[in-house]
C-alpha cells in the first residue's frame, strides 16, 4: 500500500505547542492571542501536544503527563472546552494554519475509562495486573492483538477529525504500535479526509504508512559534535543514512518538549552551535520544527508535570531569524522536503574540516548554505565548480556573485544562507 503525502506537507513547517506552559492561563483562548505573531513568523502547521484529559491515578507531579490519557474523546478541562477547540481550529484555518494533534496510541494512563469498560483492551501480567513498560510509572499498555481495541482506537481518532476538522496526527512512540494498525488507521481516516501523518520513530519501514519520521539520530549527532565526540564526517554519515534508508522525509529540530524538559534547552545541548544547527534543520532535506519558546531564545528547562509557563516578557530575539528561515523553506522550491526533483549536495571548500556547506536545487531554484562549525574566525575559499551565479543573502538581502575561488569571511559559529537570484 503506497500512501501519498498531502501536497502542502512538502513545504510546510511545524510549530509545537506546549499549551499548559505557553501562557499563564494555559488555555486555547489565551494561546489564540499569539496566532498573529506566529503567522508573521512564517509558522504554517500547529502541533498540539495531547489535548485529552490526564489520568489522576498515579499522576506524576501536580498536573501529570500529557501522555497519560484518561479519555480519548474528551478535552482536558485545563485547556478549555470542546467548543473552545472547535472555535480555535476554525479560526486557525481562516488564518491559513494547519492543525495537527498528538496521538498516544501505545498506552493510556491508569484510570482511563477503558480500564473499567474494556479491561480486555490492555496487556495483563500473569497476576492480572495491567502491564507497565519502559520505566514509565504512570501509564499502562494496550493490546493490539485485540480487534476491539483497534476498532475503538480508530473510532476515537475519527472523533477528532469529525468534531474538529484537524489536518493530521503526530503519533507518539509510533514504533511501539504495530505497523499494520497504523495502516488500518490511515486507510480509514484518509477515506474521510487526506491527512498528514508524522511518526515519532526512526524505523525506515514505518514510511510505508507515515509521511515523515523523527530525526533523533541527527540531533544526537549534533550534540556529539558540540561535545567534540564526533566530526563533520559524523554529521555527513547520519545525513547520508537518512537519504539512503528513508523513503519519506524527516522532521528536523534542535529542540522539542522531550529534549527541553529532560535534557535541557538547545543552548545546554548544542552550545554556541545552536543557531547554526537551527539553520541546518530549516534548510536540509526535511521538515523544520520550532518548539514553543525557541523564538524567545528560551534557555530554561520547562517543567513537564507542573505549571511552569514560558516567559515572553524578555521579547522575541529570534522571531526575525526564524521568520527568514521558515519563509524561505515555504517559498523556495529547492527546499521542498521529500521531493524527488530536489537534489542536495555538499559543497567543497578549503576548510572542509570546519565548514559544512551544501547546495539544494530544484530546476532554476537553488539555495546555498555555509555553516562555520568551529569557534574560529577565518576566510573560506569556495572550491566547488558546481556552484555559481547571482545569489541573494536571505538575512541581509545583499546580492552576491558567487563563483569558484571566491572568499567568504566566516565568523565563529557563523552562517550564510543564499537564494539563487532568478
Short mmCIF file of C-alpha atoms in Angstrom, two decimals:
data_model
loop_
_atom_site.label_atom_id
_atom_site.label_comp_id
_atom_site.label_asym_id
_atom_site.label_seq_id
_atom_site.Cartn_x
_atom_site.Cartn_y
_atom_site.Cartn_z
CA UNK A 1 0.00 0.00 0.00
CA UNK A 2 1.52 3.32 -1.08
CA UNK A 3 0.30 6.46 0.65
CA UNK A 4 0.87 9.88 -0.89
CA UNK A 5 1.66 12.85 1.37
CA UNK A 6 -0.78 15.75 1.24
CA UNK A 7 0.71 18.32 -1.17
CA UNK A 8 1.13 21.06 1.45
CA UNK A 9 3.36 18.87 3.62
CA UNK A 10 6.43 19.16 1.35
CA UNK A 11 6.86 22.87 2.03
CA UNK A 12 5.36 23.26 5.47
CA UNK A 13 6.97 23.73 8.86
CA UNK A 14 5.71 22.64 12.28
CA UNK A 15 5.40 24.65 15.47
CA UNK A 16 4.99 22.53 18.60
CA UNK A 17 2.65 23.97 21.23
CA UNK A 18 3.12 23.17 24.91
CA UNK A 19 -0.27 24.64 25.75
CA UNK A 20 -0.07 24.22 29.52
CA UNK A 21 3.14 26.25 29.71
CA UNK A 22 2.51 28.65 26.82
CA UNK A 23 0.62 31.27 28.83
CA UNK A 24 -0.25 31.94 32.43
CA UNK A 25 -3.79 30.72 31.71
CA UNK A 26 -2.67 27.71 29.66
CA UNK A 27 -5.85 27.72 27.54
CA UNK A 28 -6.88 27.73 23.89
CA UNK A 29 -8.30 31.21 24.34
CA UNK A 30 -5.07 32.62 25.75
CA UNK A 31 -2.96 30.94 23.08
CA UNK A 32 -5.15 32.46 20.34
CA UNK A 33 -3.60 35.85 21.10
CA UNK A 34 -0.26 34.53 19.82
CA UNK A 35 -1.56 33.48 16.40
CA UNK A 36 -0.91 36.81 14.63
CA UNK A 37 2.77 36.87 15.59
CA UNK A 38 3.18 33.17 14.70
CA UNK A 39 1.60 33.88 11.34
CA UNK A 40 4.04 36.76 10.86
CA UNK A 41 6.92 34.44 11.82
CA UNK A 42 6.01 32.12 8.96
CA UNK A 43 4.58 29.28 11.03
CA UNK A 44 2.26 27.10 8.95
CA UNK A 45 1.36 23.93 10.88
CA UNK A 46 0.43 23.99 14.57
CA UNK A 47 1.09 20.78 16.51
CA UNK A 48 -0.65 20.49 19.85
CA UNK A 49 0.74 18.13 22.45
CA UNK A 50 -2.05 15.79 23.66
CA UNK A 51 -5.30 17.59 24.40
CA UNK A 52 -7.07 14.72 26.16
CA UNK A 53 -7.81 14.64 29.91
CA UNK A 54 -4.97 13.37 32.12
CA UNK A 55 -5.48 10.38 34.41
CA UNK A 56 -5.41 11.11 38.15
CA UNK A 57 -4.32 7.71 39.42
CA UNK A 58 -0.50 7.52 39.72
CA UNK A 59 -0.26 11.04 38.29
CA UNK A 60 3.26 12.43 38.20
CA UNK A 61 3.78 15.90 39.65
CA UNK A 62 0.84 18.16 40.36
CA UNK A 63 -0.70 18.13 36.88
CA UNK A 64 0.52 14.87 35.34
CA UNK A 65 1.80 13.97 31.90
CA UNK A 66 0.00 14.98 28.73
CA UNK A 67 0.77 11.42 27.60
CA UNK A 68 -1.24 9.67 30.37
CA UNK A 69 -4.65 9.83 28.70
CA UNK A 70 -7.86 9.32 30.70
CA UNK A 71 -10.34 9.53 27.80
CA UNK A 72 -9.59 9.64 24.07
CA UNK A 73 -12.71 11.59 23.13
CA UNK A 74 -12.67 14.48 25.59
CA UNK A 75 -10.77 17.74 26.04
CA UNK A 76 -8.56 18.34 29.06
CA UNK A 77 -10.60 20.92 31.07
CA UNK A 78 -7.28 22.55 31.96
CA UNK A 79 -7.19 23.82 28.36
CA UNK A 80 -10.83 24.68 27.74
CA UNK A 81 -13.88 23.01 26.26
CA UNK A 82 -14.78 21.14 23.09
CA UNK A 83 -16.41 24.35 21.84
CA UNK A 84 -13.22 26.29 22.57
CA UNK A 85 -11.11 23.96 20.46
CA UNK A 86 -13.67 23.90 17.66
CA UNK A 87 -13.57 27.68 17.57
CA UNK A 88 -9.78 27.66 17.69
CA UNK A 89 -9.38 25.28 14.74
CA UNK A 90 -11.91 27.25 12.72
CA UNK A 91 -10.02 30.49 13.35
CA UNK A 92 -6.65 28.86 12.66
CA UNK A 93 -7.92 27.56 9.32
CA UNK A 94 -9.27 31.00 8.43
CA UNK A 95 -5.78 32.41 9.10
CA UNK A 96 -4.16 29.80 6.86
CA UNK A 97 -2.76 27.45 9.51
CA UNK A 98 -2.97 23.67 9.52
CA UNK A 99 -3.65 21.97 12.87
CA UNK A 100 -2.35 18.54 13.89
CA UNK A 101 -2.66 16.84 17.27
CA UNK A 102 -0.55 14.41 19.26
CA UNK A 103 -1.98 10.90 19.33
CA UNK A 104 -0.88 8.45 22.03
CA UNK A 105 -1.89 5.00 20.84
CA UNK A 106 0.57 2.78 22.70
CA UNK A 107 -0.66 3.34 26.24
CA UNK A 108 -3.12 5.18 28.46
CA UNK A 109 -2.99 6.50 31.98
CA UNK A 110 -4.15 4.43 34.95
CA UNK A 111 -7.83 5.11 35.38
CA UNK A 112 -8.60 5.59 31.68
CA UNK A 113 -12.28 4.92 31.03
CA UNK A 114 -11.37 1.69 29.23
CA UNK A 115 -9.85 0.20 32.39
CA UNK A 116 -13.42 -0.11 33.65
CA UNK A 117 -15.42 -0.57 30.45
CA UNK A 118 -12.94 -2.61 28.39
CA UNK A 119 -10.11 -4.04 30.51
CA UNK A 120 -9.54 -6.59 27.73
CA UNK A 121 -8.04 -3.79 25.64
CA UNK A 122 -4.93 -3.87 27.86
CA UNK A 123 -1.94 -6.15 28.32
CA UNK A 124 -2.10 -8.05 31.61
CA UNK A 125 0.56 -9.75 33.70
CA UNK A 126 0.10 -13.30 34.96
CA UNK A 127 -1.45 -11.97 38.16
CA UNK A 128 -3.97 -9.93 36.14
CA UNK A 129 -2.34 -6.55 36.76
CA UNK A 130 -2.01 -4.01 33.98
CA UNK A 131 1.41 -4.03 32.32
CA UNK A 132 3.97 -1.26 32.74
CA UNK A 133 6.95 -0.97 30.39
CA UNK A 134 9.95 1.21 29.56
CA UNK A 135 10.18 2.53 33.11
CA UNK A 136 7.01 4.63 32.67
CA UNK A 137 5.27 4.64 36.04
CA UNK A 138 2.06 6.45 35.14
CA UNK A 139 0.87 4.58 32.02
CA UNK A 140 -0.35 1.09 31.10
CA UNK A 141 0.00 -0.64 27.77
CA UNK A 142 -2.63 -1.57 25.22
CA UNK A 143 -3.02 -4.92 23.48
CA UNK A 144 -3.11 -4.64 19.68
CA UNK A 145 -3.87 -8.33 19.35
CA UNK A 146 -7.42 -7.35 20.37
CA UNK A 147 -9.55 -6.37 17.32
CA UNK A 148 -11.94 -4.46 19.56
CA UNK A 149 -9.14 -2.17 20.71
CA UNK A 150 -8.12 -1.46 17.13
CA UNK A 151 -11.65 -0.52 16.15
CA UNK A 152 -12.12 1.65 19.24
CA UNK A 153 -8.83 3.47 18.71
CA UNK A 154 -9.64 4.27 15.09
CA UNK A 155 -13.12 5.39 16.09
CA UNK A 156 -11.57 7.74 18.65
CA UNK A 157 -9.27 9.20 16.00
CA UNK A 158 -12.29 9.81 13.78
CA UNK A 159 -13.84 11.79 16.62
CA UNK A 160 -11.11 14.43 16.31
CA UNK A 161 -11.48 14.61 12.56
CA UNK A 162 -15.29 14.77 12.62
CA UNK A 163 -15.64 17.17 15.54
CA UNK A 164 -12.72 19.50 14.88
CA UNK A 165 -11.62 19.02 11.24
CA UNK A 166 -7.95 18.59 12.17
CA UNK A 167 -5.32 18.19 9.45
CA UNK A 168 -3.19 15.36 10.76
CA UNK A 169 -1.63 13.38 13.58
CA UNK A 170 1.75 13.31 15.27
CA UNK A 171 1.83 9.74 16.58
CA UNK A 172 3.67 9.30 19.85
CA UNK A 173 6.21 6.43 20.03
CA UNK A 174 4.70 5.10 16.82
CA UNK A 175 7.13 2.17 16.56
CA UNK A 176 5.70 0.64 19.76
CA UNK A 177 2.39 0.17 17.94
CA UNK A 178 2.20 -2.47 15.15
CA UNK A 179 2.66 -1.02 11.69
CA UNK A 180 -0.39 -2.85 10.37
CA UNK A 181 -2.56 -0.96 12.87
CA UNK A 182 -1.31 2.37 11.53
CA UNK A 183 -2.11 1.14 8.04
CA UNK A 184 -5.69 0.36 9.11
CA UNK A 185 -5.99 3.74 10.79
CA UNK A 186 -4.66 5.71 7.84
CA UNK A 187 -6.86 3.90 5.33
CA UNK A 188 -9.90 4.65 7.47
CA UNK A 189 -9.07 8.28 8.29
CA UNK A 190 -7.79 9.22 4.84
CA UNK A 191 -11.04 7.98 3.34
CA UNK A 192 -12.76 10.81 5.21
CA UNK A 193 -10.05 13.47 4.68
CA UNK A 194 -6.48 13.35 3.42
CA UNK A 195 -4.30 13.96 6.46
CA UNK A 196 -0.64 14.48 7.30
CA UNK A 197 0.92 11.62 9.29
CA UNK A 198 4.04 12.14 11.41
CA UNK A 199 5.64 9.31 13.41
CA UNK A 200 7.82 9.71 16.46
CA UNK A 201 10.20 6.95 15.44
CA UNK A 202 13.21 6.25 13.27
CA UNK A 203 12.17 2.95 11.73
CA UNK A 204 12.57 3.16 7.92
CA UNK A 205 9.72 0.70 7.28
CA UNK A 206 7.26 2.98 9.09
CA UNK A 207 7.38 5.18 5.99
CA UNK A 208 5.14 2.55 4.45
CA UNK A 209 2.41 4.44 6.31
CA UNK A 210 3.86 7.69 7.62
CA UNK A 211 4.82 10.74 5.57
CA UNK A 212 7.54 11.88 7.97
CA UNK A 213 9.51 10.45 10.86
CA UNK A 214 11.72 11.86 13.59
CA UNK A 215 15.46 12.64 13.35
CA UNK A 216 16.71 11.65 16.81
CA UNK A 217 19.95 10.32 15.38
CA UNK A 218 20.77 13.64 13.74
CA UNK A 219 20.03 15.57 16.93
CA UNK A 220 22.25 13.26 18.96
CA UNK A 221 24.98 13.52 16.32
CA UNK A 222 24.84 17.31 16.52
CA UNK A 223 25.05 17.11 20.31
CA UNK A 224 28.04 14.79 19.99
CA UNK A 225 29.67 17.25 17.63
CA UNK A 226 29.32 20.06 20.18
CA UNK A 227 30.87 17.76 22.82
CA UNK A 228 33.75 17.03 20.38
CA UNK A 229 32.79 13.35 20.28
CA UNK A 230 32.34 13.33 16.50
CA UNK A 231 33.38 15.37 13.47
CA UNK A 232 31.71 16.89 10.43
CA UNK A 233 32.19 13.45 8.92
CA UNK A 234 29.84 12.09 11.60
CA UNK A 235 27.18 14.59 10.55
CA UNK A 236 27.66 13.58 6.91
CA UNK A 237 27.31 9.92 7.86
CA UNK A 238 23.98 10.46 9.61
CA UNK A 239 22.54 12.61 6.83
CA UNK A 240 23.65 10.08 4.21
CA UNK A 241 21.91 7.32 6.17
CA UNK A 242 18.69 9.33 6.10
CA UNK A 243 18.93 9.87 2.36
CA UNK A 244 19.63 6.21 1.63
CA UNK A 245 17.43 4.41 4.17
CA UNK A 246 14.27 6.53 4.39
CA UNK A 247 11.67 6.80 1.68
CA UNK A 248 9.82 9.76 3.19
CA UNK A 249 11.13 12.93 4.78
CA UNK A 250 12.42 13.72 8.24
CA UNK A 251 11.23 16.11 10.92
CA UNK A 252 14.33 18.19 11.72
CA UNK A 253 14.78 20.01 15.03
CA UNK A 254 17.15 21.29 17.68
CA UNK A 255 14.53 21.12 20.47
CA UNK A 256 11.12 19.72 21.38
CA UNK A 257 9.19 19.02 24.57
CA UNK A 258 11.14 15.86 25.42
CA UNK A 259 14.57 17.35 24.83
CA UNK A 260 13.86 20.64 26.56
CA UNK A 261 12.28 19.22 29.71
CA UNK A 262 14.50 16.17 30.17
CA UNK A 263 17.85 17.12 28.61
CA UNK A 264 17.84 20.92 28.53
CA UNK A 265 17.36 23.75 26.07
CA UNK A 266 19.25 23.74 22.79
CA UNK A 267 21.79 26.08 24.38
CA UNK A 268 22.64 23.47 27.02
CA UNK A 269 22.92 20.68 24.47
CA UNK A 270 24.35 22.48 21.43
CA UNK A 271 26.07 25.49 22.98
CA UNK A 272 27.38 28.12 20.57
CA UNK A 273 26.42 25.91 17.62
CA UNK A 274 22.68 26.16 18.40
CA UNK A 275 21.84 28.81 15.78
CA UNK A 276 23.99 27.25 13.06
CA UNK A 277 22.31 23.90 13.64
CA UNK A 278 18.89 25.61 13.58
CA UNK A 279 19.83 26.87 10.10
CA UNK A 280 20.71 23.31 9.11
CA UNK A 281 17.36 21.93 10.30
CA UNK A 282 15.47 24.62 8.39
CA UNK A 283 17.33 24.17 5.10
CA UNK A 284 18.31 20.49 4.82
CA UNK A 285 16.01 17.94 3.19
CA UNK A 286 13.08 17.61 5.58
CA UNK A 287 10.50 19.50 7.58
CA UNK A 288 11.65 22.04 10.20
CA UNK A 289 10.22 22.06 13.70
CA UNK A 290 10.23 25.01 16.10
CA UNK A 291 9.30 24.33 19.72
CA UNK A 292 7.40 26.72 21.98
CA UNK A 293 9.74 29.45 23.23
CA UNK A 294 12.60 28.93 20.79
CA UNK A 295 11.79 32.27 19.16
CA UNK A 296 12.20 33.83 22.61
CA UNK A 297 15.64 32.19 22.95
CA UNK A 298 14.32 30.32 25.98
CA UNK A 299 17.22 28.84 27.95
CA UNK A 300 15.40 27.08 30.79
CA UNK A 301 14.16 23.55 31.12
CA UNK A 302 10.38 23.81 31.17
CA UNK A 303 8.82 21.60 33.83
CA UNK A 304 6.85 18.70 32.41
CA UNK A 305 4.42 17.66 35.16
CA UNK A 306 3.82 21.02 36.85
CA UNK A 307 2.90 24.56 35.84
CA UNK A 308 5.95 26.46 34.59
CA UNK A 309 4.84 28.90 31.89
CA UNK A 310 7.16 30.34 29.27
CA UNK A 311 8.45 33.85 29.94
CA UNK A 312 7.63 36.01 26.94
CA UNK A 313 8.44 39.28 28.70
CA UNK A 314 12.07 39.27 27.61
CA UNK A 315 10.97 39.69 23.99
CA UNK A 316 11.40 37.63 20.83
CA UNK A 317 15.06 37.98 19.80
CA UNK A 318 14.86 35.12 17.28
CA UNK A 319 11.49 35.99 15.71
CA UNK A 320 13.18 37.51 12.66
CA UNK A 321 15.73 34.70 12.43
CA UNK A 322 13.03 32.02 12.25
CA UNK A 323 10.80 34.19 10.06
CA UNK A 324 13.53 34.36 7.42
CA UNK A 325 14.23 30.62 7.52
CA UNK A 326 10.61 29.45 7.66
CA UNK A 327 9.53 31.70 4.80
CA UNK A 328 12.49 30.54 2.73
CA UNK A 329 11.58 26.91 3.36
CA UNK A 330 7.95 27.51 2.43
CA UNK A 331 8.55 29.61 -0.67
CA UNK A 332 11.69 28.23 -2.32
CA UNK A 333 11.13 25.06 -4.36
CA UNK A 334 14.72 23.95 -3.69
CA UNK A 335 13.85 23.35 -0.01
CA UNK A 336 10.86 21.07 -0.57
CA UNK A 337 11.14 18.08 1.75
CA UNK A 338 10.88 14.59 0.32
CA UNK A 339 10.64 15.85 -3.27
CA UNK A 340 12.49 13.62 -5.75
CA UNK A 341 13.03 16.61 -8.04
CA UNK A 342 15.22 18.26 -5.40
CA UNK A 343 18.92 17.46 -5.22
CA UNK A 344 21.07 18.08 -2.14
CA UNK A 345 24.85 18.11 -2.48
CA UNK A 346 27.71 19.01 -0.19
CA UNK A 347 29.87 21.92 -1.35
CA UNK A 348 33.68 21.73 -1.32
CA UNK A 349 35.80 24.47 0.26
CA UNK A 350 39.34 24.82 1.56
CA UNK A 351 38.00 24.40 5.11
CA UNK A 352 36.06 21.16 4.83
CA UNK A 353 37.12 20.14 8.34
CA UNK A 354 35.48 23.23 9.84
CA UNK A 355 32.81 24.31 7.39
CA UNK A 356 29.63 22.47 6.45
CA UNK A 357 28.46 23.71 3.07
CA UNK A 358 25.72 22.40 0.81
CA UNK A 359 23.51 23.41 -2.09
CA UNK A 360 19.97 22.32 -2.85
CA UNK A 361 18.48 22.60 -6.34
CA UNK A 362 15.09 22.17 -7.96
CA UNK A 363 15.11 23.36 -11.56
CA UNK A 364 16.16 27.02 -11.56
CA UNK A 365 15.68 27.32 -7.78
CA UNK A 366 18.82 27.00 -5.67
CA UNK A 367 19.67 27.53 -2.01
CA UNK A 368 23.30 27.63 -0.88
CA UNK A 369 24.26 27.28 2.79
CA UNK A 370 27.58 27.70 4.63
CA UNK A 371 27.90 26.86 8.35
CA UNK A 372 31.10 27.55 10.27
CA UNK A 373 31.08 24.67 12.74
CA UNK A 374 34.00 25.96 14.74
CA UNK A 375 34.90 28.69 17.21
CA UNK A 376 37.48 30.04 14.75
CA UNK A 377 37.37 33.16 12.63
CA UNK A 378 38.74 32.54 9.13
CA UNK A 379 38.45 33.24 5.43
CA UNK A 380 36.99 30.34 3.48
CA UNK A 381 37.64 29.73 -0.23
CA UNK A 382 34.96 28.09 -2.36
CA UNK A 383 36.48 25.21 -4.34
CA UNK A 384 33.34 23.82 -5.97
CA UNK A 385 32.88 24.28 -9.73
CA UNK A 386 29.22 23.28 -9.46
CA UNK A 387 28.28 26.47 -7.61
CA UNK A 388 27.95 29.77 -9.42
CA UNK A 389 25.75 32.73 -10.26
CA UNK A 390 23.96 35.60 -8.60
CA UNK A 391 22.72 34.79 -5.10
CA UNK A 392 20.86 36.85 -2.50
CA UNK A 393 21.82 36.64 1.17
CA UNK A 394 18.43 35.91 2.77
CA UNK A 395 19.33 37.65 6.03
CA UNK A 396 20.71 40.88 4.53
CA UNK A 397 19.18 40.94 1.01
CA UNK A 398 22.66 41.65 -0.35
CA UNK A 399 23.25 40.33 -3.90
CA UNK A 400 26.48 38.36 -4.40
CA UNK A 401 28.16 36.95 -7.48
CA UNK A 402 29.37 33.57 -6.22
CA UNK A 403 31.92 31.58 -8.20
CA UNK A 404 34.72 29.12 -7.57
CA UNK A 405 37.70 30.66 -5.71
CA UNK A 406 35.54 33.32 -4.08
CA UNK A 407 36.46 34.01 -0.44
CA UNK A 408 33.97 34.29 2.42
CA UNK A 409 34.63 35.80 5.83
CA UNK A 410 33.40 33.31 8.41
CA UNK A 411 32.63 34.41 11.96
CA UNK A 412 32.90 31.83 14.77
CA UNK A 413 29.81 29.59 14.52
CA UNK A 414 28.57 31.92 11.79
CA UNK A 415 26.49 31.09 8.75
CA UNK A 416 25.38 32.28 5.33
CA UNK A 417 22.18 31.31 3.55
CA UNK A 418 21.88 32.32 -0.10
CA UNK A 419 18.98 32.06 -2.53
CA UNK A 420 19.62 31.97 -6.30
CA UNK A 421 18.57 35.26 -7.88
CA UNK A 422 16.24 34.12 -10.68
#
